mmCIF file of C-alpha atoms and ligand atoms in Angstrom:
data_model
loop_
_atom_site.group_PDB
_atom_site.id
_atom_site.type_symbol
_atom_site.label_atom_id
_atom_site.label_comp_id
_atom_site.label_asym_id
_atom_site.label_seq_id
_atom_site.Cartn_x
_atom_site.Cartn_y
_atom_site.Cartn_z
ATOM 1 C CA MET A 525 28.743 12.863 49.569
ATOM 2 C CA LYS A 526 26.984 11.651 46.473
ATOM 3 C CA LEU A 527 25.014 8.438 45.987
ATOM 4 C CA THR A 528 24.352 7.093 42.481
ATOM 5 C CA ILE A 529 21.991 4.186 41.936
ATOM 6 C CA ILE A 530 23.820 1.891 39.502
ATOM 7 C CA GLY A 531 21.640 -1.207 39.835
ATOM 8 C CA CYS A 532 18.572 -1.651 42.033
ATOM 9 C CA THR A 533 16.502 -4.632 40.875
ATOM 10 C CA GLY A 534 15.830 -7.229 43.584
ATOM 11 C CA SER A 535 17.451 -10.672 43.486
ATOM 12 C CA MET A 536 18.463 -10.449 39.790
ATOM 13 C CA SER A 537 18.955 -8.028 36.925
ATOM 14 C CA GLY A 538 15.679 -6.764 35.459
ATOM 15 C CA PRO A 539 14.363 -5.101 32.313
ATOM 16 C CA HIS A 540 15.045 -1.597 33.647
ATOM 17 C CA SER A 541 18.140 -2.073 35.784
ATOM 18 C CA ALA A 542 21.103 -4.212 36.732
ATOM 19 C CA ALA A 543 21.075 -6.004 40.106
ATOM 20 C CA SER A 544 22.284 -4.326 43.324
ATOM 21 C CA CYS A 545 25.092 -1.783 43.034
ATOM 22 C CA TYR A 546 25.360 1.722 44.506
ATOM 23 C CA LEU A 547 28.191 4.183 43.960
ATOM 24 C CA VAL A 548 29.148 6.446 46.873
ATOM 25 C CA GLN A 549 31.516 9.324 46.147
ATOM 26 C CA ALA A 550 33.048 12.119 48.214
ATOM 27 C CA ARG A 551 35.803 14.694 47.853
ATOM 28 C CA GLY A 552 38.699 14.278 50.230
ATOM 29 C CA TYR A 553 42.444 14.607 50.669
ATOM 30 C CA ASP A 554 44.649 11.845 49.257
ATOM 31 C CA PRO A 555 48.031 11.710 51.066
ATOM 32 C CA ALA A 556 49.558 9.672 48.205
ATOM 33 C CA LEU A 557 48.574 12.385 45.740
ATOM 34 C CA GLY A 558 49.190 15.329 48.061
ATOM 35 C CA ALA A 559 45.899 16.823 46.897
ATOM 36 C CA GLU A 560 42.136 16.507 47.119
ATOM 37 C CA ARG A 561 40.288 14.170 44.765
ATOM 38 C CA THR A 562 37.009 12.264 44.424
ATOM 39 C CA TRP A 563 36.919 8.926 46.269
ATOM 40 C CA ASN A 564 34.769 6.140 44.812
ATOM 41 C CA VAL A 565 33.259 3.239 46.753
ATOM 42 C CA ALA A 566 30.836 0.713 45.251
ATOM 43 C CA LEU A 567 28.347 -1.021 47.540
ATOM 44 C CA ASP A 568 27.707 -4.471 46.003
ATOM 45 C CA LEU A 569 28.361 -5.514 42.424
ATOM 46 C CA GLY A 570 25.363 -7.530 41.254
ATOM 47 C CA PRO A 571 24.815 -9.025 37.776
ATOM 48 C CA GLY A 572 24.959 -6.416 35.037
ATOM 49 C CA SER A 573 26.210 -3.652 37.315
ATOM 50 C CA PHE A 574 29.848 -3.559 36.249
ATOM 51 C CA GLY A 575 28.888 -2.358 32.773
ATOM 52 C CA ALA A 576 26.361 0.116 34.171
ATOM 53 C CA LEU A 577 28.974 1.469 36.596
ATOM 54 C CA TRP A 578 31.151 2.304 33.596
ATOM 55 C CA ASN A 579 28.571 4.932 32.569
ATOM 56 C CA HIS A 580 29.448 6.888 35.715
ATOM 57 C CA ILE A 581 33.137 6.251 36.487
ATOM 58 C CA ASP A 582 36.131 4.479 35.016
ATOM 59 C CA PRO A 583 36.158 1.241 37.087
ATOM 60 C CA ALA A 584 39.942 1.643 37.363
ATOM 61 C CA ASP A 585 39.210 4.612 39.660
ATOM 62 C CA LEU A 586 37.381 2.538 42.300
ATOM 63 C CA ASP A 587 38.915 2.796 45.777
ATOM 64 C CA ALA A 588 36.934 -0.052 47.328
ATOM 65 C CA VAL A 589 34.014 -2.394 46.794
ATOM 66 C CA VAL A 590 32.021 -3.283 49.909
ATOM 67 C CA PHE A 591 29.823 -6.370 49.631
ATOM 68 C CA SER A 592 26.845 -6.454 51.979
ATOM 69 C CA HIS A 593 26.759 -10.249 51.733
ATOM 70 C CA CYS A 594 27.775 -13.058 49.431
ATOM 71 C CA HIS A 595 24.569 -13.852 47.549
ATOM 72 C CA ALA A 596 25.282 -13.837 43.820
ATOM 73 C CA ASP A 597 22.741 -11.067 43.121
ATOM 74 C CA HIS A 598 25.030 -8.753 45.141
ATOM 75 C CA MET A 599 28.427 -9.918 43.909
ATOM 76 C CA GLY A 600 28.126 -11.770 40.578
ATOM 77 C CA ASP A 601 29.941 -9.096 38.586
ATOM 78 C CA VAL A 602 33.078 -9.482 40.699
ATOM 79 C CA ILE A 603 34.209 -11.721 37.832
ATOM 80 C CA SER A 604 34.089 -8.717 35.467
ATOM 81 C CA LEU A 605 36.023 -6.661 37.991
ATOM 82 C CA HIS A 606 38.625 -9.426 38.202
ATOM 83 C CA VAL A 607 39.165 -9.591 34.435
ATOM 84 C CA HIS A 608 39.363 -5.796 34.263
ATOM 85 C CA ARG A 609 42.058 -5.682 36.963
ATOM 86 C CA ARG A 610 44.167 -8.676 35.916
ATOM 87 C CA TRP A 611 44.100 -8.499 32.137
ATOM 88 C CA GLY A 612 42.282 -5.264 31.295
ATOM 89 C CA PRO A 613 43.022 -1.552 31.578
ATOM 90 C CA ALA A 614 43.451 -1.666 35.386
ATOM 91 C CA ARG A 615 46.271 -4.232 35.101
ATOM 92 C CA GLY A 616 49.293 -3.324 37.232
ATOM 93 C CA GLN A 617 47.347 -1.070 39.618
ATOM 94 C CA ALA A 618 47.666 -1.611 43.354
ATOM 95 C CA PRO A 619 45.280 -4.342 44.593
ATOM 96 C CA LEU A 620 41.745 -3.050 45.055
ATOM 97 C CA LEU A 621 40.192 -3.220 48.528
ATOM 98 C CA LEU A 622 37.261 -5.658 48.610
ATOM 99 C CA ALA A 623 35.389 -5.860 51.915
ATOM 100 C CA GLY A 624 32.720 -8.365 52.878
ATOM 101 C CA THR A 625 31.762 -11.260 55.098
ATOM 102 C CA CYS A 626 34.545 -13.663 56.106
ATOM 103 C CA ASN A 627 33.741 -16.130 53.286
ATOM 104 C CA LEU A 628 34.191 -13.487 50.559
ATOM 105 C CA LEU A 629 37.387 -14.958 49.084
ATOM 106 C CA ASP A 630 35.841 -18.459 48.847
ATOM 107 C CA ARG A 631 32.736 -17.071 47.199
ATOM 108 C CA ILE A 632 34.770 -15.137 44.617
ATOM 109 C CA ARG A 633 36.648 -18.348 43.750
ATOM 110 C CA GLN A 634 33.354 -20.243 43.387
ATOM 111 C CA ILE A 635 31.739 -17.655 41.126
ATOM 112 C CA ASP A 636 34.975 -17.282 39.147
ATOM 113 C CA GLY A 637 35.446 -21.062 38.855
ATOM 114 C CA CYS A 638 38.973 -20.854 40.322
ATOM 115 C CA PRO A 639 40.868 -23.465 42.399
ATOM 116 C CA PRO A 640 41.672 -22.943 46.129
ATOM 117 C CA GLU A 641 45.250 -21.816 45.341
ATOM 118 C CA GLU A 642 43.956 -18.690 43.570
ATOM 119 C CA ASP A 643 44.401 -15.891 46.127
ATOM 120 C CA TYR A 644 43.773 -12.837 43.860
ATOM 121 C CA ALA A 645 46.699 -11.118 45.646
ATOM 122 C CA LEU A 646 47.673 -9.260 42.452
ATOM 123 C CA ASP A 647 44.186 -7.860 41.987
ATOM 124 C CA PHE A 648 42.402 -7.604 45.319
ATOM 125 C CA ARG A 649 43.063 -6.896 48.984
ATOM 126 C CA ILE A 650 40.368 -8.774 50.907
ATOM 127 C CA HIS A 651 39.055 -7.346 54.180
ATOM 128 C CA SER A 652 36.623 -9.138 56.518
ATOM 129 C CA LEU A 653 33.949 -6.830 57.888
ATOM 130 C CA GLU A 654 32.904 -6.988 61.528
ATOM 131 C CA ALA A 655 29.787 -5.338 62.892
ATOM 132 C CA GLY A 656 30.592 -2.003 64.492
ATOM 133 C CA GLN A 657 34.205 -1.942 63.221
ATOM 134 C CA PRO A 658 34.480 0.993 60.792
ATOM 135 C CA LEU A 659 36.421 0.863 57.564
ATOM 136 C CA GLU A 660 38.001 4.167 56.497
ATOM 137 C CA CYS A 661 38.274 4.968 52.813
ATOM 138 C CA GLY A 662 39.547 8.502 52.217
ATOM 139 C CA PRO A 663 36.917 10.861 53.672
ATOM 140 C CA LEU A 664 34.331 8.046 53.981
ATOM 141 C CA ARG A 665 33.760 6.008 57.109
ATOM 142 C CA LEU A 666 31.838 2.769 56.488
ATOM 143 C CA THR A 667 30.492 0.927 59.520
ATOM 144 C CA PRO A 668 29.007 -2.582 59.098
ATOM 145 C CA VAL A 669 25.648 -3.176 60.778
ATOM 146 C CA GLU A 670 24.480 -6.712 61.517
ATOM 147 C CA GLY A 671 21.506 -7.794 59.395
ATOM 148 C CA TRP A 672 18.970 -10.665 59.585
ATOM 149 C CA HIS A 673 19.100 -12.643 56.349
ATOM 150 C CA SER A 674 19.418 -16.259 55.179
ATOM 151 C CA VAL A 675 23.247 -15.910 55.221
ATOM 152 C CA ASP A 676 25.633 -13.610 57.149
ATOM 153 C CA ALA A 677 24.781 -10.109 55.962
ATOM 154 C CA PHE A 678 25.592 -6.519 56.810
ATOM 155 C CA GLY A 679 24.026 -3.155 56.310
ATOM 156 C CA VAL A 680 26.542 -0.353 55.827
ATOM 157 C CA ARG A 681 26.325 3.025 57.564
ATOM 158 C CA ILE A 682 28.374 5.640 55.732
ATOM 159 C CA GLU A 683 29.538 8.993 57.021
ATOM 160 C CA GLY A 684 31.254 11.532 54.814
ATOM 161 C CA PRO A 685 31.596 15.219 54.007
ATOM 162 C CA ALA A 686 28.569 17.148 52.790
ATOM 163 C CA GLU A 687 28.682 18.046 49.131
ATOM 164 C CA ALA A 688 29.064 21.830 49.046
ATOM 165 C CA GLU A 689 27.700 23.391 45.871
ATOM 166 C CA GLY A 690 26.628 26.817 44.619
ATOM 167 C CA GLU A 691 25.670 29.156 47.427
ATOM 168 C CA ASP A 692 26.760 26.543 49.969
ATOM 169 C CA ALA A 693 30.280 26.376 48.504
ATOM 170 C CA LEU A 694 32.928 26.285 51.198
ATOM 171 C CA GLN A 695 35.182 29.217 51.916
ATOM 172 C CA GLU A 696 38.909 28.556 52.026
ATOM 173 C CA GLY A 697 39.842 26.640 55.198
ATOM 174 C CA GLU A 698 36.221 25.862 56.078
ATOM 175 C CA ALA A 699 35.546 22.197 56.905
ATOM 176 C CA PRO A 700 32.462 20.546 55.365
ATOM 177 C CA SER A 701 29.748 19.284 57.682
ATOM 178 C CA THR A 702 29.188 15.540 57.995
ATOM 179 C CA VAL A 703 26.303 13.711 56.338
ATOM 180 C CA ASN A 704 25.352 10.066 56.623
ATOM 181 C CA MET A 705 23.345 7.286 55.023
ATOM 182 C CA LEU A 706 22.587 3.636 55.641
ATOM 183 C CA TYR A 707 22.323 0.917 53.020
ATOM 184 C CA THR A 708 20.514 -2.079 54.493
ATOM 185 C CA GLY A 709 21.813 -4.760 52.120
ATOM 186 C CA ASP A 710 19.390 -7.689 52.377
ATOM 187 C CA THR A 711 17.722 -8.027 55.769
ATOM 188 C CA ASP A 712 14.495 -8.525 57.627
ATOM 189 C CA LEU A 713 13.614 -5.821 60.151
ATOM 190 C CA CYS A 714 15.824 -6.185 63.242
ATOM 191 C CA PRO A 715 16.936 -3.993 66.184
ATOM 192 C CA THR A 716 20.529 -3.694 64.924
ATOM 193 C CA MET A 717 19.359 -2.226 61.603
ATOM 194 C CA ILE A 718 17.088 0.302 63.369
ATOM 195 C CA GLU A 719 20.033 1.358 65.546
ATOM 196 C CA GLY A 720 22.362 1.528 62.510
ATOM 197 C CA ALA A 721 19.907 3.746 60.624
ATOM 198 C CA ARG A 722 19.363 6.066 63.592
ATOM 199 C CA GLY A 723 19.062 9.651 62.350
ATOM 200 C CA VAL A 724 20.665 9.161 58.913
ATOM 201 C CA ASP A 725 20.033 11.736 56.201
ATOM 202 C CA LEU A 726 19.209 8.991 53.686
ATOM 203 C CA LEU A 727 18.072 5.416 54.241
ATOM 204 C CA LEU A 728 18.561 3.159 51.204
ATOM 205 C CA SER A 729 16.433 0.205 52.195
ATOM 206 C CA GLU A 730 15.692 -3.085 50.555
ATOM 207 C CA ALA A 731 12.082 -4.145 50.044
ATOM 208 C CA GLY A 732 12.550 -7.642 48.680
ATOM 209 C CA PHE A 733 9.124 -8.744 49.891
ATOM 210 C CA THR A 734 5.549 -7.488 49.937
ATOM 211 C CA LEU A 735 2.882 -8.347 52.506
ATOM 212 C CA ALA A 736 2.111 -11.400 50.367
ATOM 213 C CA ASP A 737 5.455 -12.913 51.474
ATOM 214 C CA GLU A 738 5.209 -14.236 55.002
ATOM 215 C CA VAL A 739 8.627 -15.864 55.502
ATOM 216 C CA GLU A 740 10.722 -14.277 58.281
ATOM 217 C CA GLY A 741 14.461 -13.617 58.427
ATOM 218 C CA ILE A 742 15.104 -12.842 54.749
ATOM 219 C CA HIS A 743 13.626 -9.561 53.444
ATOM 220 C CA MET A 744 11.368 -6.694 54.512
ATOM 221 C CA ASN A 745 7.961 -5.921 53.075
ATOM 222 C CA GLY A 746 6.989 -2.281 52.581
ATOM 223 C CA VAL A 747 5.330 -1.970 55.998
ATOM 224 C CA LYS A 748 8.535 -3.097 57.725
ATOM 225 C CA VAL A 749 10.632 -0.719 55.600
ATOM 226 C CA GLY A 750 8.388 2.178 56.648
ATOM 227 C CA ARG A 751 8.670 1.115 60.270
ATOM 228 C CA LEU A 752 12.471 1.034 59.983
ATOM 229 C CA ALA A 753 12.486 4.594 58.596
ATOM 230 C CA SER A 754 10.058 5.874 61.238
ATOM 231 C CA GLU A 755 11.673 4.214 64.244
ATOM 232 C CA ALA A 756 15.169 5.295 63.135
ATOM 233 C CA GLY A 757 13.991 8.859 62.387
ATOM 234 C CA VAL A 758 15.660 9.181 58.980
ATOM 235 C CA GLY A 759 15.583 12.209 56.678
ATOM 236 C CA ARG A 760 14.663 10.488 53.410
ATOM 237 C CA LEU A 761 13.754 6.916 52.464
ATOM 238 C CA VAL A 762 14.799 5.376 49.141
ATOM 239 C CA VAL A 763 13.327 1.920 48.585
ATOM 240 C CA THR A 764 15.297 -0.541 46.488
ATOM 241 C CA HIS A 765 15.752 -4.292 45.731
ATOM 242 C CA ILE A 766 12.120 -4.545 44.559
ATOM 243 C CA GLN A 767 11.607 -7.732 42.544
ATOM 244 C CA PRO A 768 11.206 -7.171 38.780
ATOM 245 C CA TRP A 769 7.763 -8.827 38.914
ATOM 246 C CA THR A 770 6.506 -6.585 41.733
ATOM 247 C CA ASP A 771 4.646 -3.367 40.921
ATOM 248 C CA PRO A 772 6.542 -0.643 42.853
ATOM 249 C CA ALA A 773 3.162 0.995 43.618
ATOM 250 C CA VAL A 774 2.302 -2.010 45.806
ATOM 251 C CA VAL A 775 5.476 -1.463 47.843
ATOM 252 C CA VAL A 776 4.857 2.308 48.080
ATOM 253 C CA ASN A 777 1.321 1.678 49.376
ATOM 254 C CA GLU A 778 2.716 -0.629 52.037
ATOM 255 C CA VAL A 779 5.469 1.825 53.047
ATOM 256 C CA ARG A 780 2.897 4.622 53.352
ATOM 257 C CA GLN A 781 1.117 2.698 56.127
ATOM 258 C CA THR A 782 4.121 3.310 58.397
ATOM 259 C CA TRP A 783 6.164 6.199 56.915
ATOM 260 C CA SER A 784 4.931 9.670 55.993
ATOM 261 C CA GLY A 785 8.290 11.336 55.231
ATOM 262 C CA PRO A 786 10.128 11.865 51.917
ATOM 263 C CA LEU A 787 10.028 8.681 49.827
ATOM 264 C CA ASP A 788 11.515 7.548 46.513
ATOM 265 C CA VAL A 789 11.657 4.272 44.653
ATOM 266 C CA ALA A 790 15.241 3.720 43.487
ATOM 267 C CA GLN A 791 15.884 3.928 39.750
ATOM 268 C CA SER A 792 19.169 3.318 38.009
ATOM 269 C CA ASN A 793 21.186 6.449 37.171
ATOM 270 C CA GLN A 794 19.398 8.436 39.885
ATOM 271 C CA VAL A 795 21.810 10.649 41.867
ATOM 272 C CA TYR A 796 21.359 11.859 45.450
ATOM 273 C CA THR A 797 23.559 14.696 46.673
ATOM 274 C CA LEU A 798 23.843 14.863 50.431
HETATM 275 ZN ZN1 LIG B 940 19.462 -9.648 47.228
HETATM 276 ZN ZN1 LIG B 941 20.580 -11.894 49.810
#
């Protein structure tokens, strides 16, 4: 399984990155093709991310887009995806699976400026996520985890095959081992997120706040992010969704009060191979 940071700036696009979007890829068998291929799932599609995604894959090759929640900084570029599928190069392809909270279709219409009769049936297949109910996409299993945010929001736990390279390359007939990650979406620290992140190889966690922000139920500061990683016992922590006006060093200092394991600050185009 491979994770590519497409966009990672908090709450908006920033000078160094688009807003939230993460590409998860894994090799797996495609019954329709009768062969193995790379499966592509995007987590969120924030402002500026559709263009940035294009640097890594042809958007026509997406198998699904999973939206953690319906704030515009996580889904604004769905309008670009729509144009690409209805009138652009992906025209005529089977409808693309879009998964999100139950108001996803309404929110797409609002952002797109479309009337209630627009159902996007030609372009999209809309799926409502429910906490604990996994969504299968090729070799990837995506399980929504209930978050604590200002609107309904999910984290997404993803299980998939380990990427076997070089000396670790699989022998014929050998099955890859399973690896997993959790993307928090936007959330304050809550028991469901700790449980969802339990033992993952990689935790991709938002840090929308710093200790200077005292409001509860929206984002985590760095101390809470570190606590999430420690209590869940994760392998590696990647901190993302830092506001463009926040010095990442401030967040790292906060995280280091509660987490001593491997730590990165997300940067666009960064690739993690699990
Ligand atoms: Zn956000
Ligand atoms: Zn949000």
